[in-house]
Amino acid sequence: MNAILRTDITGPVVMSIAIAIGVGFFLLLLLRPSWRWLRTALLAILVAGLLGWLTVWLVEDVMDVFHVGLTPWVWFWSIAAFAALGLATVSFRSSSVRRKVLAAFSIPVFLVVPALGINTEFGLNNTLGSAFGISTEGQIQLEKPNPDSAIPTGPLWQNWEPPADMPTAGRVGTQVIPATASGFNARPAGIYLPPAALTENPPRLPLYVLMMGQPGLPDPQYVSAALDDFAAKNKGLAPIAIVADQIGPDQDDTLCLDTAKYGNVEKYINVDVVTWAKENLNILPDRKYWTIAGYSNGGQCAISFAVKYPQMWGNVVDISGEEFPGAEDPSGNLAEIFHGDQAAYDALKPINIMKGRQFPDTTAIFTVGSDDVTYVAAAKAVSAAARESGMAVTYYEIPNGGHVGIALNAGLTKGFDVLYPRLGLAP
């Protein structure tokens, strides 16, 4: 079963097979030796396709459901799904039992194939398991850290020589991080151990805590892929990464706050996860080596935590993050979470927290897709406030990155480009 869930659903093989099946069903329904049928079928395809175009336009431009622009391929797959379903629907009229059965079987095909295409375009769910929100990673085995291990006196890249038998890639898996202090119902966290951590006498390494988007899965595959590339160029050195769950199994926008509605998320990340990391991971203790990071919903959480707990987090990476907690529904959150208290809500917005304060030894990286209009505005506003508050700020726009996998992967890479020297992992 796990092997099935690990199936890559974004690769050319799966997509080619899916498209071939979809086109096959489409042609079987369309091609009949009747001009009258052909006119009816083409009219149904046209009308349904126009309905699909109207639906996508309403969702994107009028209702702004996703708060980001949809790519041409997302438009194509959405319209294609409507058009194909229009053909399937009209095929039930004045047709044989065999053709009705064929039309019935085509409906799930015409739903699944465009869904695979849209998922591939977003690039955030590479496996069948991740598409269904199911982790395919097993529990990772951890060695208890040695509290007496030496703290390096200089940069790790100067003091570390990897043994000949060091693995060429890191190891990923999951761990349940107990919510001892918070009681928050979190899913198992993803863990990444770099090659240097898998040696007989591993060095203490930086800590990198990442939070994904909402909806999303605490999946370590993205950060592990980026860090394996960096580790390969830097003596196997990379941060130990925790992909922590800030939204829970119901995948709520928890605002990354401690609330009666969603639970103590802030305390879970900054107390439970941190305490567990200190007790179970061979990490460097200085805040300079600790990074809080996030993508989209997680990006907002990251900058919020960085400014609330500057004594803990020396670095922050905000990838396509929202401007403030609950930015997708501020009026609803104001009413439901803050009971109409606008001042209380405003006080928890990162830009307001930074006003009048200084963070002179915090490194902050903000990345966003250049065409991700809503989030570009948020990233510019928050990064400007961070720079004014004394942080060492890097702001980077990913060319045509959108709010999809391209933005996430490029954001991770840019973050590590900036952080590696700061963390002592590269010159």
Short mmCIF file of C-alpha atoms in Angstrom, two decimals:
data_model
loop_
_atom_site.label_atom_id
_atom_site.label_comp_id
_atom_site.label_asym_id
_atom_site.label_seq_id
_atom_site.Cartn_x
_atom_site.Cartn_y
_atom_site.Cartn_z
CA MET A 1 0.00 0.00 0.00
CA ASN A 2 2.81 2.41 0.91
CA ALA A 3 4.43 1.77 -2.47
CA ILE A 4 1.20 2.83 -4.19
CA LEU A 5 0.96 5.99 -2.09
CA ARG A 6 4.57 6.83 -3.06
CA THR A 7 3.69 6.74 -6.77
CA ASP A 8 4.89 9.90 -8.51
CA ILE A 9 1.75 11.40 -10.03
CA THR A 10 3.48 14.41 -11.60
CA GLY A 11 6.03 12.62 -13.77
CA PRO A 12 5.80 12.35 -17.57
CA VAL A 13 4.97 8.62 -17.50
CA VAL A 14 1.87 8.93 -15.31
CA MET A 15 0.71 12.10 -17.04
CA SER A 16 1.21 10.62 -20.52
CA ILE A 17 -0.79 7.51 -19.61
CA ALA A 18 -3.53 9.60 -18.00
CA ILE A 19 -3.79 11.93 -21.01
CA ALA A 20 -3.88 8.97 -23.41
CA ILE A 21 -6.72 7.38 -21.44
CA GLY A 22 -8.64 10.65 -21.27
CA VAL A 23 -8.25 11.34 -25.00
CA GLY A 24 -9.27 7.75 -25.76
CA PHE A 25 -12.53 8.03 -23.83
CA PHE A 26 -13.19 11.43 -25.40
CA LEU A 27 -12.76 10.11 -28.95
CA LEU A 28 -14.83 6.99 -28.26
CA LEU A 29 -17.72 9.18 -27.15
CA LEU A 30 -17.30 11.78 -29.87
CA LEU A 31 -16.85 9.63 -32.96
CA ARG A 32 -20.18 8.29 -34.19
CA PRO A 33 -21.28 7.90 -37.83
CA SER A 34 -23.87 10.64 -37.58
CA TRP A 35 -23.58 14.30 -38.57
CA ARG A 36 -26.54 15.13 -36.35
CA TRP A 37 -24.76 13.57 -33.36
CA LEU A 38 -21.53 15.37 -34.21
CA ARG A 39 -23.30 18.75 -34.22
CA THR A 40 -24.98 17.94 -30.90
CA ALA A 41 -21.71 16.77 -29.35
CA LEU A 42 -19.72 19.79 -30.53
CA LEU A 43 -22.42 22.15 -29.25
CA ALA A 44 -22.34 20.40 -25.85
CA ILE A 45 -18.55 20.64 -25.75
CA LEU A 46 -18.65 24.33 -26.65
CA VAL A 47 -21.36 25.25 -24.14
CA ALA A 48 -19.75 23.25 -21.33
CA GLY A 49 -16.33 24.71 -22.16
CA LEU A 50 -17.74 28.23 -21.97
CA LEU A 51 -19.35 27.35 -18.65
CA GLY A 52 -15.93 26.15 -17.46
CA TRP A 53 -14.32 29.40 -18.57
CA LEU A 54 -17.03 31.39 -16.76
CA THR A 55 -16.57 29.32 -13.59
CA VAL A 56 -12.79 29.80 -13.50
CA TRP A 57 -13.21 33.52 -14.21
CA LEU A 58 -15.70 33.87 -11.35
CA VAL A 59 -13.48 31.87 -8.96
CA GLU A 60 -10.28 33.73 -9.85
CA ASP A 61 -11.25 37.27 -10.86
CA VAL A 62 -14.57 37.92 -9.16
CA MET A 63 -14.53 35.89 -5.94
CA ASP A 64 -10.71 35.77 -5.66
CA VAL A 65 -11.00 32.41 -3.90
CA PHE A 66 -7.31 31.54 -4.10
CA HIS A 67 -5.93 35.08 -3.69
CA VAL A 68 -3.45 34.27 -6.48
CA GLY A 69 -3.61 34.26 -10.24
CA LEU A 70 -4.20 30.89 -11.87
CA THR A 71 -1.77 29.84 -14.60
CA PRO A 72 -2.82 29.25 -18.24
CA TRP A 73 -2.45 25.50 -17.73
CA VAL A 74 -4.84 25.56 -14.77
CA TRP A 75 -7.33 27.41 -16.98
CA PHE A 76 -6.81 24.86 -19.75
CA TRP A 77 -7.32 21.80 -17.55
CA SER A 78 -10.38 23.32 -15.87
CA ILE A 79 -12.05 24.22 -19.17
CA ALA A 80 -11.09 20.84 -20.63
CA ALA A 81 -12.76 19.08 -17.69
CA PHE A 82 -16.02 20.97 -18.22
CA ALA A 83 -15.93 20.38 -21.98
CA ALA A 84 -15.29 16.65 -21.62
CA LEU A 85 -18.01 16.31 -18.97
CA GLY A 86 -20.38 18.11 -21.33
CA LEU A 87 -19.67 15.47 -23.96
CA ALA A 88 -20.21 12.69 -21.42
CA THR A 89 -23.52 14.19 -20.27
CA VAL A 90 -25.01 14.54 -23.75
CA SER A 91 -23.89 10.99 -24.57
CA PHE A 92 -26.62 9.65 -22.30
CA ARG A 93 -29.29 11.03 -24.63
CA SER A 94 -30.76 8.77 -27.34
CA SER A 95 -27.92 6.28 -27.12
CA SER A 96 -27.43 2.56 -26.66
CA VAL A 97 -26.87 0.92 -23.30
CA ARG A 98 -23.25 0.30 -24.24
CA ARG A 99 -22.71 3.99 -24.98
CA LYS A 100 -24.39 4.98 -21.72
CA VAL A 101 -22.05 2.64 -19.83
CA LEU A 102 -19.08 4.15 -21.67
CA ALA A 103 -20.27 7.66 -20.75
CA ALA A 104 -20.66 6.65 -17.11
CA PHE A 105 -17.11 5.27 -16.99
CA SER A 106 -15.76 8.37 -18.71
CA ILE A 107 -16.98 10.76 -16.03
CA PRO A 108 -14.40 9.82 -13.36
CA VAL A 109 -11.72 9.77 -16.07
CA PHE A 110 -12.67 13.31 -17.13
CA LEU A 111 -12.40 14.39 -13.50
CA VAL A 112 -9.15 12.62 -12.57
CA VAL A 113 -7.07 13.51 -15.65
CA PRO A 114 -7.57 17.31 -15.34
CA ALA A 115 -7.05 17.01 -11.58
CA LEU A 116 -3.67 15.37 -12.24
CA GLY A 117 -2.82 18.11 -14.73
CA ILE A 118 -3.74 20.89 -12.30
CA ASN A 119 -1.84 19.17 -9.50
CA THR A 120 1.24 18.89 -11.72
CA GLU A 121 1.00 22.58 -12.54
CA PHE A 122 0.83 23.50 -8.85
CA GLY A 123 3.73 21.16 -8.10
CA LEU A 124 2.90 20.74 -4.40
CA ASN A 125 1.69 17.13 -4.26
CA ASN A 126 4.17 14.91 -6.05
CA THR A 127 2.90 11.59 -4.77
CA LEU A 128 -0.49 9.95 -4.50
CA GLY A 129 -0.16 9.98 -0.72
CA SER A 130 0.52 13.69 -0.49
CA ALA A 131 -2.44 14.42 -2.81
CA PHE A 132 -4.69 12.67 -0.27
CA GLY A 133 -2.92 14.22 2.71
CA ILE A 134 -1.33 10.91 3.73
CA SER A 135 2.30 10.84 4.79
CA THR A 136 4.33 8.07 3.16
CA GLU A 137 7.37 8.52 5.36
CA GLY A 138 8.02 6.00 8.12
CA GLN A 139 9.29 6.84 11.56
CA ILE A 140 12.90 8.00 11.53
CA GLN A 141 15.36 6.51 13.99
CA LEU A 142 17.18 9.09 16.09
CA GLU A 143 20.28 8.80 18.22
CA LYS A 144 20.12 10.64 21.52
CA PRO A 145 22.40 13.68 21.30
CA ASN A 146 25.51 13.76 23.45
CA PRO A 147 25.14 16.76 25.80
CA ASP A 148 28.92 16.83 26.23
CA SER A 149 29.73 17.11 22.52
CA ALA A 150 31.92 20.08 21.78
CA ILE A 151 30.62 23.36 20.39
CA PRO A 152 32.82 24.36 17.42
CA THR A 153 34.90 27.48 17.97
CA GLY A 154 34.69 28.51 14.32
CA PRO A 155 32.58 27.86 11.24
CA LEU A 156 31.65 24.23 10.79
CA TRP A 157 32.87 24.18 7.19
CA GLN A 158 36.40 24.90 8.47
CA ASN A 159 36.34 22.43 11.37
CA TRP A 160 34.54 19.45 9.86
CA GLU A 161 36.11 16.76 7.72
CA PRO A 162 33.61 14.12 6.60
CA PRO A 163 34.56 10.46 6.99
CA ALA A 164 34.96 8.33 3.88
CA ASP A 165 31.83 6.32 4.65
CA MET A 166 29.52 9.32 5.04
CA PRO A 167 26.22 8.80 3.13
CA THR A 168 25.77 10.81 -0.05
CA ALA A 169 22.25 11.87 0.86
CA GLY A 170 20.34 12.68 4.01
CA ARG A 171 17.57 10.66 5.63
CA VAL A 172 13.92 11.61 6.00
CA GLY A 173 11.12 10.28 8.17
CA THR A 174 8.56 11.30 10.73
CA GLN A 175 8.38 11.73 14.48
CA VAL A 176 5.47 12.41 16.79
CA ILE A 177 6.37 15.52 18.76
CA PRO A 178 4.40 15.38 22.01
CA ALA A 179 2.21 18.42 22.68
CA THR A 180 3.11 18.33 26.37
CA ALA A 181 2.78 22.03 27.09
CA SER A 182 0.27 23.03 24.43
CA GLY A 183 -2.10 20.10 24.03
CA PHE A 184 -2.35 20.94 20.32
CA ASN A 185 -3.51 18.12 18.05
CA ALA A 186 -0.62 18.04 15.57
CA ARG A 187 0.19 15.46 12.92
CA PRO A 188 3.60 13.76 12.99
CA ALA A 189 6.39 16.11 12.01
CA GLY A 190 8.68 15.50 9.05
CA ILE A 191 12.36 15.17 9.93
CA TYR A 192 15.43 15.59 7.75
CA LEU A 193 18.90 14.50 8.88
CA PRO A 194 21.72 15.61 6.56
CA PRO A 195 24.61 13.30 5.60
CA ALA A 196 26.90 14.77 8.29
CA ALA A 197 24.33 13.86 10.96
CA LEU A 198 24.44 10.20 9.88
CA THR A 199 28.13 9.68 10.59
CA GLU A 200 29.58 7.88 13.61
CA ASN A 201 30.69 11.10 15.31
CA PRO A 202 28.35 13.74 13.91
CA PRO A 203 28.89 17.44 14.53
CA ARG A 204 26.29 19.61 16.15
CA LEU A 205 24.25 21.23 13.41
CA PRO A 206 21.92 24.21 12.96
CA LEU A 207 18.17 23.81 13.49
CA TYR A 208 15.66 24.65 10.75
CA VAL A 209 11.93 24.51 11.57
CA LEU A 210 9.65 24.74 8.54
CA MET A 211 5.86 25.09 8.37
CA MET A 212 4.00 24.35 5.14
CA GLY A 213 0.87 25.96 3.66
CA GLN A 214 -2.82 25.52 4.41
CA PRO A 215 -4.10 23.11 3.29
CA GLY A 216 -0.90 21.13 3.42
CA LEU A 217 1.07 18.25 4.87
CA PRO A 218 4.17 18.40 7.11
CA ASP A 219 6.08 16.68 4.32
CA PRO A 220 9.91 16.82 4.40
CA GLN A 221 10.42 16.03 0.69
CA TYR A 222 10.82 19.65 -0.43
CA VAL A 223 13.26 20.78 2.22
CA SER A 224 15.20 17.50 2.01
CA ALA A 225 15.64 17.86 -1.75
CA ALA A 226 16.98 21.40 -1.34
CA LEU A 227 19.26 20.52 1.56
CA ASP A 228 20.65 17.39 -0.10
CA ASP A 229 21.81 19.62 -2.96
CA PHE A 230 23.48 22.06 -0.57
CA ALA A 231 24.97 19.28 1.54
CA ALA A 232 26.53 17.67 -1.54
CA LYS A 233 28.47 20.89 -2.17
CA ASN A 234 29.41 21.52 1.47
CA LYS A 235 30.97 18.40 3.03
CA GLY A 236 27.57 16.85 3.82
CA LEU A 237 26.70 19.80 6.07
CA ALA A 238 23.14 21.08 6.36
CA PRO A 239 20.72 22.07 9.10
CA ILE A 240 18.67 19.39 10.78
CA ALA A 241 15.14 20.20 9.62
CA ILE A 242 11.79 19.72 11.32
CA VAL A 243 8.66 20.19 9.20
CA ALA A 244 6.19 20.99 11.95
CA ASP A 245 2.39 20.90 11.70
CA GLN A 246 0.82 24.26 12.53
CA ILE A 247 -2.64 23.54 11.05
CA GLY A 248 -3.58 20.14 12.48
CA PRO A 249 -5.43 17.21 10.88
CA ASP A 250 -8.46 19.37 10.06
CA GLN A 251 -6.12 21.68 8.10
CA ASP A 252 -7.52 24.85 9.64
CA ASP A 253 -6.01 28.29 9.35
CA THR A 254 -5.12 28.40 13.02
CA LEU A 255 -3.58 31.88 12.68
CA CYS A 256 -0.58 30.38 14.52
CA LEU A 257 -1.97 31.77 17.73
CA ASP A 258 -3.13 30.22 20.99
CA THR A 259 -6.92 30.32 20.68
CA ALA A 260 -9.89 28.56 22.17
CA LYS A 261 -11.12 27.60 18.71
CA TYR A 262 -7.99 26.02 17.26
CA GLY A 263 -5.80 25.24 20.25
CA ASN A 264 -2.39 26.41 21.42
CA VAL A 265 -0.50 26.44 18.13
CA GLU A 266 1.96 29.16 19.10
CA LYS A 267 2.91 27.28 22.24
CA TYR A 268 3.18 24.00 20.32
CA ILE A 269 5.79 25.33 17.88
CA ASN A 270 7.77 27.54 20.25
CA VAL A 271 7.67 25.34 23.34
CA ASP A 272 6.85 21.72 22.48
CA VAL A 273 8.72 21.50 19.18
CA VAL A 274 11.69 23.45 20.51
CA THR A 275 11.88 21.40 23.73
CA TRP A 276 11.70 18.16 21.74
CA ALA A 277 14.42 19.36 19.37
CA LYS A 278 16.77 20.18 22.25
CA GLU A 279 16.22 16.77 23.80
CA ASN A 280 16.34 14.63 20.66
CA LEU A 281 18.47 16.34 18.02
CA ASN A 282 22.19 17.04 17.90
CA ILE A 283 21.81 20.77 17.34
CA LEU A 284 23.81 23.89 18.10
CA PRO A 285 22.34 25.85 21.02
CA ASP A 286 22.98 29.44 19.88
CA ARG A 287 20.00 31.35 18.38
CA LYS A 288 22.28 32.39 15.52
CA TYR A 289 21.94 28.82 14.22
CA TRP A 290 18.17 28.53 14.66
CA THR A 291 15.82 29.32 11.78
CA ILE A 292 12.05 29.51 11.73
CA ALA A 293 10.70 29.20 8.18
CA GLY A 294 7.41 28.80 6.39
CA TYR A 295 5.59 28.74 3.09
CA SER A 296 2.34 30.65 2.48
CA ASN A 297 0.32 30.22 5.69
CA GLY A 298 3.51 28.94 7.31
CA GLY A 299 5.40 32.02 6.12
CA GLN A 300 3.14 34.28 8.13
CA CYS A 301 3.64 32.01 11.13
CA ALA A 302 7.42 32.19 10.68
CA ILE A 303 7.70 35.98 10.67
CA SER A 304 5.20 36.22 13.55
CA PHE A 305 7.25 33.86 15.69
CA ALA A 306 10.53 35.52 14.73
CA VAL A 307 9.37 38.89 16.03
CA LYS A 308 7.64 37.47 19.10
CA TYR A 309 10.56 35.26 20.13
CA PRO A 310 13.74 36.99 18.90
CA GLN A 311 15.70 35.48 21.77
CA MET A 312 15.02 32.06 20.23
CA TRP A 313 15.00 32.54 16.46
CA GLY A 314 18.05 34.15 14.93
CA ASN A 315 16.84 33.71 11.37
CA VAL A 316 13.53 33.70 9.52
CA VAL A 317 12.59 32.58 6.02
CA ASP A 318 9.19 33.77 4.81
CA ILE A 319 8.27 32.12 1.48
CA SER A 320 5.16 33.63 -0.13
CA GLY A 321 3.78 34.41 3.30
CA GLU A 322 0.64 36.26 4.25
CA GLU A 323 0.94 39.72 5.76
CA PHE A 324 -0.69 38.91 9.09
CA PRO A 325 -2.57 36.11 10.87
CA GLY A 326 -5.81 35.19 9.12
CA ALA A 327 -5.21 37.60 6.22
CA GLU A 328 -7.46 35.57 3.93
CA ASP A 329 -10.51 36.30 6.10
CA PRO A 330 -9.73 39.24 8.38
CA SER A 331 -13.36 40.20 9.06
CA GLY A 332 -14.33 36.64 9.94
CA ASN A 333 -11.32 36.22 12.23
CA LEU A 334 -11.94 39.59 13.84
CA ALA A 335 -15.43 38.49 14.76
CA GLU A 336 -14.79 34.86 15.64
CA ILE A 337 -11.32 34.88 17.24
CA PHE A 338 -11.05 38.44 18.59
CA HIS A 339 -14.76 39.05 19.29
CA GLY A 340 -14.67 42.33 17.40
CA ASP A 341 -11.65 43.73 19.24
CA GLN A 342 -9.75 45.34 16.34
CA ALA A 343 -6.99 46.65 18.61
CA ALA A 344 -6.28 43.17 19.94
CA TYR A 345 -6.13 41.81 16.38
CA ASP A 346 -3.87 44.61 15.14
CA ALA A 347 -1.48 44.11 18.05
CA LEU A 348 -0.63 40.63 16.77
CA LYS A 349 0.25 41.67 13.23
CA PRO A 350 4.01 41.33 12.59
CA ILE A 351 4.35 44.82 11.10
CA ASN A 352 2.83 46.34 14.24
CA ILE A 353 4.93 44.18 16.55
CA MET A 354 8.07 45.44 14.81
CA LYS A 355 7.14 49.13 15.16
CA GLY A 356 9.51 50.88 17.54
CA ARG A 357 11.56 47.75 18.13
CA GLN A 358 14.97 46.68 16.88
CA PHE A 359 16.17 43.20 15.87
CA PRO A 360 19.84 43.87 15.14
CA ASP A 361 21.01 40.25 14.99
CA THR A 362 18.21 38.64 13.00
CA THR A 363 18.62 37.56 9.39
CA ALA A 364 15.38 37.61 7.41
CA ILE A 365 14.73 36.28 3.92
CA PHE A 366 11.49 37.07 2.09
CA THR A 367 10.74 35.40 -1.24
CA VAL A 368 7.64 35.52 -3.45
CA GLY A 369 6.61 34.77 -7.01
CA SER A 370 6.90 37.91 -9.15
CA ASP A 371 3.40 37.34 -10.55
CA ASP A 372 1.85 36.47 -7.19
CA VAL A 373 0.28 39.91 -6.87
CA THR A 374 -1.40 39.69 -3.46
CA TYR A 375 1.59 38.06 -1.83
CA VAL A 376 4.11 40.39 -3.49
CA ALA A 377 2.35 43.27 -1.74
CA ALA A 378 2.47 41.40 1.56
CA ALA A 379 6.15 40.47 1.17
CA LYS A 380 7.13 44.04 0.29
CA ALA A 381 5.25 45.47 3.26
CA VAL A 382 6.57 43.00 5.84
CA SER A 383 10.15 42.98 4.51
CA ALA A 384 10.22 46.80 4.57
CA ALA A 385 9.10 46.77 8.21
CA ALA A 386 11.71 44.12 9.01
CA ARG A 387 14.46 46.20 7.39
CA GLU A 388 13.35 49.29 9.30
CA SER A 389 13.49 47.30 12.54
CA GLY A 390 17.16 46.49 12.00
CA MET A 391 16.99 42.99 10.53
CA ALA A 392 19.45 41.98 7.82
CA VAL A 393 16.84 41.57 5.08
CA THR A 394 16.99 39.82 1.72
CA TYR A 395 13.97 40.31 -0.54
CA TYR A 396 13.76 38.18 -3.67
CA GLU A 397 11.07 37.76 -6.33
CA ILE A 398 11.02 34.44 -8.18
CA PRO A 399 10.39 35.16 -11.87
CA ASN A 400 6.87 33.97 -12.73
CA GLY A 401 6.92 31.70 -9.67
CA GLY A 402 3.23 32.08 -8.87
CA HIS A 403 2.07 30.63 -5.58
CA VAL A 404 2.91 27.04 -6.43
CA GLY A 405 5.77 24.54 -6.23
CA ILE A 406 8.13 26.77 -8.22
CA ALA A 407 7.82 29.49 -5.59
CA LEU A 408 8.31 27.03 -2.74
CA ASN A 409 11.37 25.30 -4.18
CA ALA A 410 13.05 28.50 -5.34
CA GLY A 411 12.25 30.16 -2.02
CA LEU A 412 13.89 27.34 -0.09
CA THR A 413 16.96 27.55 -2.32
CA LYS A 414 17.28 31.32 -1.98
CA GLY A 415 16.91 31.04 1.77
CA PHE A 416 19.74 28.53 2.04
CA ASP A 417 21.90 30.62 -0.30
CA VAL A 418 21.70 33.44 2.22
CA LEU A 419 21.79 31.32 5.37
CA TYR A 420 24.65 28.91 4.65
CA PRO A 421 27.45 31.41 5.42
CA ARG A 422 25.50 32.75 8.41
CA LEU A 423 25.12 29.20 9.77
CA GLY A 424 28.80 28.43 9.29
CA LEU A 425 28.08 25.77 6.67
CA ALA A 426 29.83 27.48 3.75
CA PRO A 427 32.41 30.25 3.22
#
